[in-house]
Amino acid sequence: MSAVLFFVAAIGAITGAIGVVTLRNPFYSVLALVGHLICLAALFLLLRAEFVAAAQVVVYAGAVMVLYVFVVAYIGGGEETTGFAARGAGALRVVGPLFALALAVELCIAMLGSALKGISGKGAPYVAGFGSPRQIGQLFLTKYLFPFEVASLLLLVAAVGAVLLARRQRGLEGPDQQLEVMIRAPRPAYTGTMAEAAGSARAAGATEPVGGPGAT
Amino acid sequence: MIAFANVSYFEPWWIQIIKGLVIFGVAFAILPLLTIYERKLLGRFQGRYGPNRVGPFGLMQPLAEIIKFATKEPSRPTTSVGYLYRIAPMIAILTAVAALALVPFGDVQHIFGRRVGLYGIDVSIGPLYVFAFAGISFYGVMLGGWASGSKYSFLGAMRGAAQLISYEVSQGLALVGVIITAGTLSLTGIVHAQGGMWYFIPQLAGFLVFMVASFAETNRAPFDLIEADAELVAGYFTEYGGTSFVAYLFAEYMNMMVVSGIAVTMFFGGWLLPFGIHPPGWVDPLVVIAKMMAFVTFFIWVRATLPRLRYDQLMAFGWKVLLPLATLNLLVTAIVVVS
């Protein structure tokens, strides 16, 4: 049963990863990435890392990818090709495969360096409570306290930076209202509210009709 | 053969399958009743009878509607994306049903000499499981709206994306207070920890934040901007008809039941009764369902009472009021528990 699940999830993960880079439509590309991440979460579950699996789905599939889908759905055109291919960036076409090749060689060295002992071995034994939130929390606050705090500081800096950049580019409040004032087009008097229609008040910023109120 | 993790519960596999079928069956039997319940109740709130033509007191109305929806011709707009348009309602209903598996309806009971837990599953990650499926259920809304190829659907889906992300944070933080107090993530463990006092008393702020965020997460009034019918026709499922439409409708009611179940479990003592009453084990599921129905009634009551928010109000409220409140509640709880 677990072997079947493993192969289903593994094939799903690989298909999703290939789909991300080969699909032409950015929206499908993002959806393939979502599928890939969910399959990864299934693999984590098979390794009894329940908390990591849930965090994977909550953070990546449930929050990060939601933003991706949001942005792509808003500005991504239907049949538009994704970024680099459309611009025909020549240098990237050369450098990209080179980096991929370097990574593949590195992975091969790492895997073959272990003499593939993992295939015939049984793997590490399961310890009760492994992968539970309790154990992960204990490790975070004892053994890995420093990296944990550094990572949280990094995230805080990133969040503050994002707010700062958003403020500098557009501003959060002021300019919008100014723009609204600027684009308010002049309209004829007595075409606004009920009070104006009854002639008892004049619209703000309205032009005076040709003959004045009593012309007709 | 690689040694994979061996997940062994104390129940044999066939009991787990039977449990799954029973929970699924009961939930799906309640759903049509909820639709008629909501419409009858809304009718009373608005000084009218509600549906009263089909069967005695109009109680056969859901049956008539199911037949009507099931016999409709399946159709889709020419601008829609075929397979995504079909998959999206399935995602919505699948995630809602999966989340229901977590709600505990009772403690471990001895039935015919076997130990059976009256819940779908009792996972070590507890509420995170629900949030994981809530995160995926967003794709039901988003893909449905996007694949319909209609502006109204798309706008509804976009609102849904922003709204679900915003309120998920507050909802999660509100539950952390309970988890800290109980000291466990297991939902049955949390219910047992409420033997002395139900958590809505010490965690009142957390409970209120959770309920408000839940209204937004289940797209119920006054936060139903995703399907605001005055401006977006019906939001993300505007283009859906027949059984696909029913799938979305059922997913909405199912989400309402799941959220009620979680609220009952986390804040209202699950299957426990006040004043030290200990009924026999078979009463437990009835207690939980009765409490859930009370919450569902509350959901309907709010829908009949409060007007819909404006979109910017919704966002400002979520980020500027609810999130700081949830964080503050968490901080205070943590300080109280530690000291």
mmCIF file of N, CA and C in Angstrom, chain A residues 2-3 6 25 27-28 31 34 38 46-48 50-51 54 57-58 61-63 65-67 69-70 73-74 122 132-134, chain B residues 1 3-7 81 83-84 124-125 128 131-132 135-136 138-139 142-143 146 154-155 158 161-162 165 168 183 185 320:
data_model
loop_
_atom_site.group_PDB
_atom_site.id
_atom_site.type_symbol
_atom_site.label_atom_id
_atom_site.label_comp_id
_atom_site.label_asym_id
_atom_site.label_seq_id
_atom_site.Cartn_x
_atom_site.Cartn_y
_atom_site.Cartn_z
ATOM 1 N N SER A 2 1.855 1.270 0.925
ATOM 2 C CA SER A 2 2.698 2.468 0.985
ATOM 3 C C SER A 2 3.550 2.581 -0.273
ATOM 4 N N ALA A 3 3.918 1.411 -0.867
ATOM 5 C CA ALA A 3 4.701 1.470 -2.094
ATOM 6 C C ALA A 3 3.879 2.093 -3.218
ATOM 7 N N PHE A 6 3.641 5.710 -2.626
ATOM 8 C CA PHE A 6 4.911 6.362 -2.921
ATOM 9 C C PHE A 6 5.049 6.633 -4.408
ATOM 10 N N ASN A 25 1.433 28.164 -20.901
ATOM 11 C CA ASN A 25 0.530 29.101 -20.232
ATOM 12 C C ASN A 25 0.947 29.250 -18.768
ATOM 13 N N PHE A 27 -0.562 30.245 -16.187
ATOM 14 C CA PHE A 27 -1.550 29.805 -15.202
ATOM 15 C C PHE A 27 -1.445 28.299 -14.964
ATOM 16 N N TYR A 28 -1.305 27.529 -16.066
ATOM 17 C CA TYR A 28 -1.162 26.086 -15.910
ATOM 18 C C TYR A 28 0.155 25.745 -15.250
ATOM 19 N N LEU A 31 -0.352 26.036 -11.657
ATOM 20 C CA LEU A 31 -1.162 24.917 -11.169
ATOM 21 C C LEU A 31 -0.331 23.646 -11.080
ATOM 22 N N VAL A 34 1.522 23.748 -7.951
ATOM 23 C CA VAL A 34 0.669 23.388 -6.817
ATOM 24 C C VAL A 34 0.559 21.879 -6.680
ATOM 25 N N ILE A 38 1.784 19.505 -3.501
ATOM 26 C CA ILE A 38 0.890 18.605 -2.767
ATOM 27 C C ILE A 38 1.439 17.177 -2.799
ATOM 28 N N LEU A 46 4.320 9.942 3.971
ATOM 29 C CA LEU A 46 4.788 8.558 3.935
ATOM 30 C C LEU A 46 6.013 8.379 4.823
ATOM 31 N N LEU A 47 6.762 9.451 5.010
ATOM 32 C CA LEU A 47 7.923 9.384 5.901
ATOM 33 C C LEU A 47 7.546 9.692 7.340
ATOM 34 N N ARG A 48 6.266 9.787 7.628
ATOM 35 C CA ARG A 48 5.718 10.063 8.960
ATOM 36 C C ARG A 48 6.081 11.444 9.464
ATOM 37 N N GLU A 50 4.416 14.265 9.723
ATOM 38 C CA GLU A 50 3.078 14.827 9.544
ATOM 39 C C GLU A 50 3.085 16.344 9.617
ATOM 40 N N PHE A 51 3.869 16.853 10.575
ATOM 41 C CA PHE A 51 3.874 18.308 10.739
ATOM 42 C C PHE A 51 4.463 18.987 9.508
ATOM 43 N N ALA A 54 1.915 18.953 6.727
ATOM 44 C CA ALA A 54 0.855 19.946 6.900
ATOM 45 C C ALA A 54 1.394 21.343 6.654
ATOM 46 N N VAL A 57 1.674 22.043 2.978
ATOM 47 C CA VAL A 57 0.415 22.370 2.305
ATOM 48 C C VAL A 57 -0.090 23.736 2.754
ATOM 49 N N VAL A 58 -0.046 24.003 4.073
ATOM 50 C CA VAL A 58 -0.604 25.270 4.572
ATOM 51 C C VAL A 58 0.180 26.449 4.030
ATOM 52 N N ALA A 61 1.177 25.461 -0.619
ATOM 53 C CA ALA A 61 -0.005 25.325 -1.474
ATOM 54 C C ALA A 61 -1.099 26.292 -1.037
ATOM 55 N N GLY A 62 -1.214 26.544 0.275
ATOM 56 C CA GLY A 62 -2.339 27.325 0.767
ATOM 57 C C GLY A 62 -2.098 28.815 0.822
ATOM 58 N N ALA A 63 -0.851 29.268 0.838
ATOM 59 C CA ALA A 63 -0.623 30.708 0.979
ATOM 60 C C ALA A 63 0.262 31.262 -0.134
ATOM 61 N N MET A 65 1.377 29.848 -3.007
ATOM 62 C CA MET A 65 0.883 29.602 -4.359
ATOM 63 C C MET A 65 -0.420 30.339 -4.622
ATOM 64 N N VAL A 66 -1.188 30.607 -3.554
ATOM 65 C CA VAL A 66 -2.413 31.386 -3.740
ATOM 66 C C VAL A 66 -2.059 32.761 -4.310
ATOM 67 N N LEU A 67 -0.996 33.350 -3.780
ATOM 68 C CA LEU A 67 -0.571 34.658 -4.286
ATOM 69 C C LEU A 67 -0.105 34.541 -5.735
ATOM 70 N N VAL A 69 -1.084 32.327 -7.969
ATOM 71 C CA VAL A 69 -2.276 32.155 -8.815
ATOM 72 C C VAL A 69 -2.992 33.488 -8.975
ATOM 73 N N PHE A 70 -3.085 34.206 -7.865
ATOM 74 C CA PHE A 70 -3.753 35.514 -7.843
ATOM 75 C C PHE A 70 -3.128 36.443 -8.881
ATOM 76 N N ALA A 73 -3.357 35.100 -12.549
ATOM 77 C CA ALA A 73 -4.714 35.194 -13.087
ATOM 78 C C ALA A 73 -5.047 36.646 -13.428
ATOM 79 N N TYR A 74 -4.504 37.575 -12.648
ATOM 80 C CA TYR A 74 -4.803 38.987 -12.909
ATOM 81 C C TYR A 74 -4.094 39.488 -14.153
ATOM 82 N N LYS A 122 17.826 -0.873 5.254
ATOM 83 C CA LYS A 122 16.467 -0.731 5.758
ATOM 84 C C LYS A 122 16.132 0.711 6.093
ATOM 85 N N SER A 132 6.597 14.616 15.241
ATOM 86 C CA SER A 132 5.436 15.242 15.867
ATOM 87 C C SER A 132 5.767 16.706 16.171
ATOM 88 N N PRO A 133 4.760 17.558 16.258
ATOM 89 C CA PRO A 133 5.007 18.967 16.555
ATOM 90 C C PRO A 133 5.803 19.148 17.845
ATOM 91 N N ARG A 134 5.561 18.256 18.832
ATOM 92 C CA ARG A 134 6.264 18.383 20.108
ATOM 93 C C ARG A 134 7.770 18.261 19.913
ATOM 94 N N MET B 1 12.474 -4.554 -0.865
ATOM 95 C CA MET B 1 11.351 -3.702 -0.453
ATOM 96 C C MET B 1 11.829 -2.693 0.575
ATOM 97 N N ALA B 3 11.587 -0.221 3.582
ATOM 98 C CA ALA B 3 10.718 -0.217 4.761
ATOM 99 C C ALA B 3 10.077 1.161 4.911
ATOM 100 N N PHE B 4 8.838 1.273 4.497
ATOM 101 C CA PHE B 4 8.134 2.534 4.679
ATOM 102 C C PHE B 4 7.566 2.621 6.087
ATOM 103 N N ALA B 5 7.151 3.793 6.421
ATOM 104 C CA ALA B 5 6.552 3.974 7.735
ATOM 105 C C ALA B 5 5.340 3.065 7.866
ATOM 106 N N ASN B 6 5.230 2.415 8.983
ATOM 107 C CA ASN B 6 4.114 1.511 9.219
ATOM 108 C C ASN B 6 3.110 2.213 10.134
ATOM 109 N N VAL B 7 2.014 2.694 9.530
ATOM 110 C CA VAL B 7 1.018 3.412 10.318
ATOM 111 C C VAL B 7 0.033 2.405 10.872
ATOM 112 N N VAL B 81 -12.899 26.902 -19.589
ATOM 113 C CA VAL B 81 -11.862 25.899 -19.810
ATOM 114 C C VAL B 81 -12.409 24.570 -19.308
ATOM 115 N N TYR B 83 -11.927 21.117 -18.652
ATOM 116 C CA TYR B 83 -11.684 20.166 -17.566
ATOM 117 C C TYR B 83 -11.523 20.869 -16.222
ATOM 118 N N LEU B 84 -10.918 22.063 -16.214
ATOM 119 C CA LEU B 84 -10.815 22.795 -14.952
ATOM 120 C C LEU B 84 -12.201 23.152 -14.437
ATOM 121 N N SER B 124 -1.964 13.708 14.854
ATOM 122 C CA SER B 124 -1.105 14.367 15.836
ATOM 123 C C SER B 124 -0.972 15.853 15.536
ATOM 124 N N ILE B 125 -1.334 16.286 14.326
ATOM 125 C CA ILE B 125 -1.167 17.696 13.981
ATOM 126 C C ILE B 125 -2.456 18.475 14.179
ATOM 127 N N LEU B 128 -4.075 21.754 12.263
ATOM 128 C CA LEU B 128 -3.298 22.042 11.055
ATOM 129 C C LEU B 128 -3.844 21.265 9.863
ATOM 130 N N PHE B 131 -6.550 23.219 8.397
ATOM 131 C CA PHE B 131 -6.053 24.383 7.661
ATOM 132 C C PHE B 131 -5.419 23.965 6.344
ATOM 133 N N ALA B 132 -4.801 22.778 6.343
ATOM 134 C CA ALA B 132 -4.229 22.300 5.089
ATOM 135 C C ALA B 132 -5.333 22.138 4.044
ATOM 136 N N GLY B 135 -6.700 25.374 2.887
ATOM 137 C CA GLY B 135 -5.821 25.981 1.897
ATOM 138 C C GLY B 135 -6.071 25.419 0.510
ATOM 139 N N ILE B 136 -6.304 24.102 0.434
ATOM 140 C CA ILE B 136 -6.546 23.516 -0.887
ATOM 141 C C ILE B 136 -7.935 23.893 -1.391
ATOM 142 N N PHE B 138 -9.348 26.525 -1.377
ATOM 143 C CA PHE B 138 -9.294 27.789 -2.103
ATOM 144 C C PHE B 138 -9.248 27.548 -3.603
ATOM 145 N N TYR B 139 -8.557 26.464 -4.023
ATOM 146 C CA TYR B 139 -8.439 26.219 -5.462
ATOM 147 C C TYR B 139 -9.786 25.845 -6.067
ATOM 148 N N MET B 142 -11.116 29.327 -6.696
ATOM 149 C CA MET B 142 -10.298 30.069 -7.667
ATOM 150 C C MET B 142 -10.413 29.468 -9.068
ATOM 151 N N LEU B 143 -10.242 28.131 -9.155
ATOM 152 C CA LEU B 143 -10.294 27.507 -10.474
ATOM 153 C C LEU B 143 -11.696 27.607 -11.054
ATOM 154 N N TRP B 146 -12.048 31.137 -12.344
ATOM 155 C CA TRP B 146 -11.176 31.427 -13.487
ATOM 156 C C TRP B 146 -11.610 30.639 -14.717
ATOM 157 N N PHE B 154 -14.851 35.588 -12.305
ATOM 158 C CA PHE B 154 -13.454 35.894 -12.070
ATOM 159 C C PHE B 154 -13.299 36.876 -10.906
ATOM 160 N N LEU B 155 -14.134 37.913 -10.910
ATOM 161 C CA LEU B 155 -14.049 38.889 -9.816
ATOM 162 C C LEU B 155 -14.363 38.236 -8.484
ATOM 163 N N MET B 158 -11.422 36.250 -7.363
ATOM 164 C CA MET B 158 -10.328 37.103 -6.912
ATOM 165 C C MET B 158 -10.576 37.604 -5.488
ATOM 166 N N ALA B 161 -9.876 34.818 -3.139
ATOM 167 C CA ALA B 161 -8.458 34.582 -2.878
ATOM 168 C C ALA B 161 -7.964 35.511 -1.777
ATOM 169 N N ALA B 162 -8.216 36.814 -1.942
ATOM 170 C CA ALA B 162 -7.726 37.778 -0.960
ATOM 171 C C ALA B 162 -8.361 37.545 0.400
ATOM 172 N N ILE B 165 -7.141 34.210 2.270
ATOM 173 C CA ILE B 165 -5.769 34.357 2.793
ATOM 174 C C ILE B 165 -5.774 35.249 4.021
ATOM 175 N N GLU B 168 -7.552 33.481 7.139
ATOM 176 C CA GLU B 168 -6.996 32.211 7.586
ATOM 177 C C GLU B 168 -5.996 32.450 8.710
ATOM 178 N N GLY B 183 -2.336 22.159 25.827
ATOM 179 C CA GLY B 183 -1.051 21.475 25.802
ATOM 180 C C GLY B 183 -1.023 20.272 24.885
ATOM 181 N N LEU B 185 -2.228 18.867 20.616
ATOM 182 C CA LEU B 185 -2.822 19.210 19.324
ATOM 183 C C LEU B 185 -3.941 18.241 18.952
ATOM 184 N N LYS B 320 -6.445 44.904 10.241
ATOM 185 C CA LYS B 320 -6.153 45.928 11.236
ATOM 186 C C LYS B 320 -6.835 45.677 12.567
#
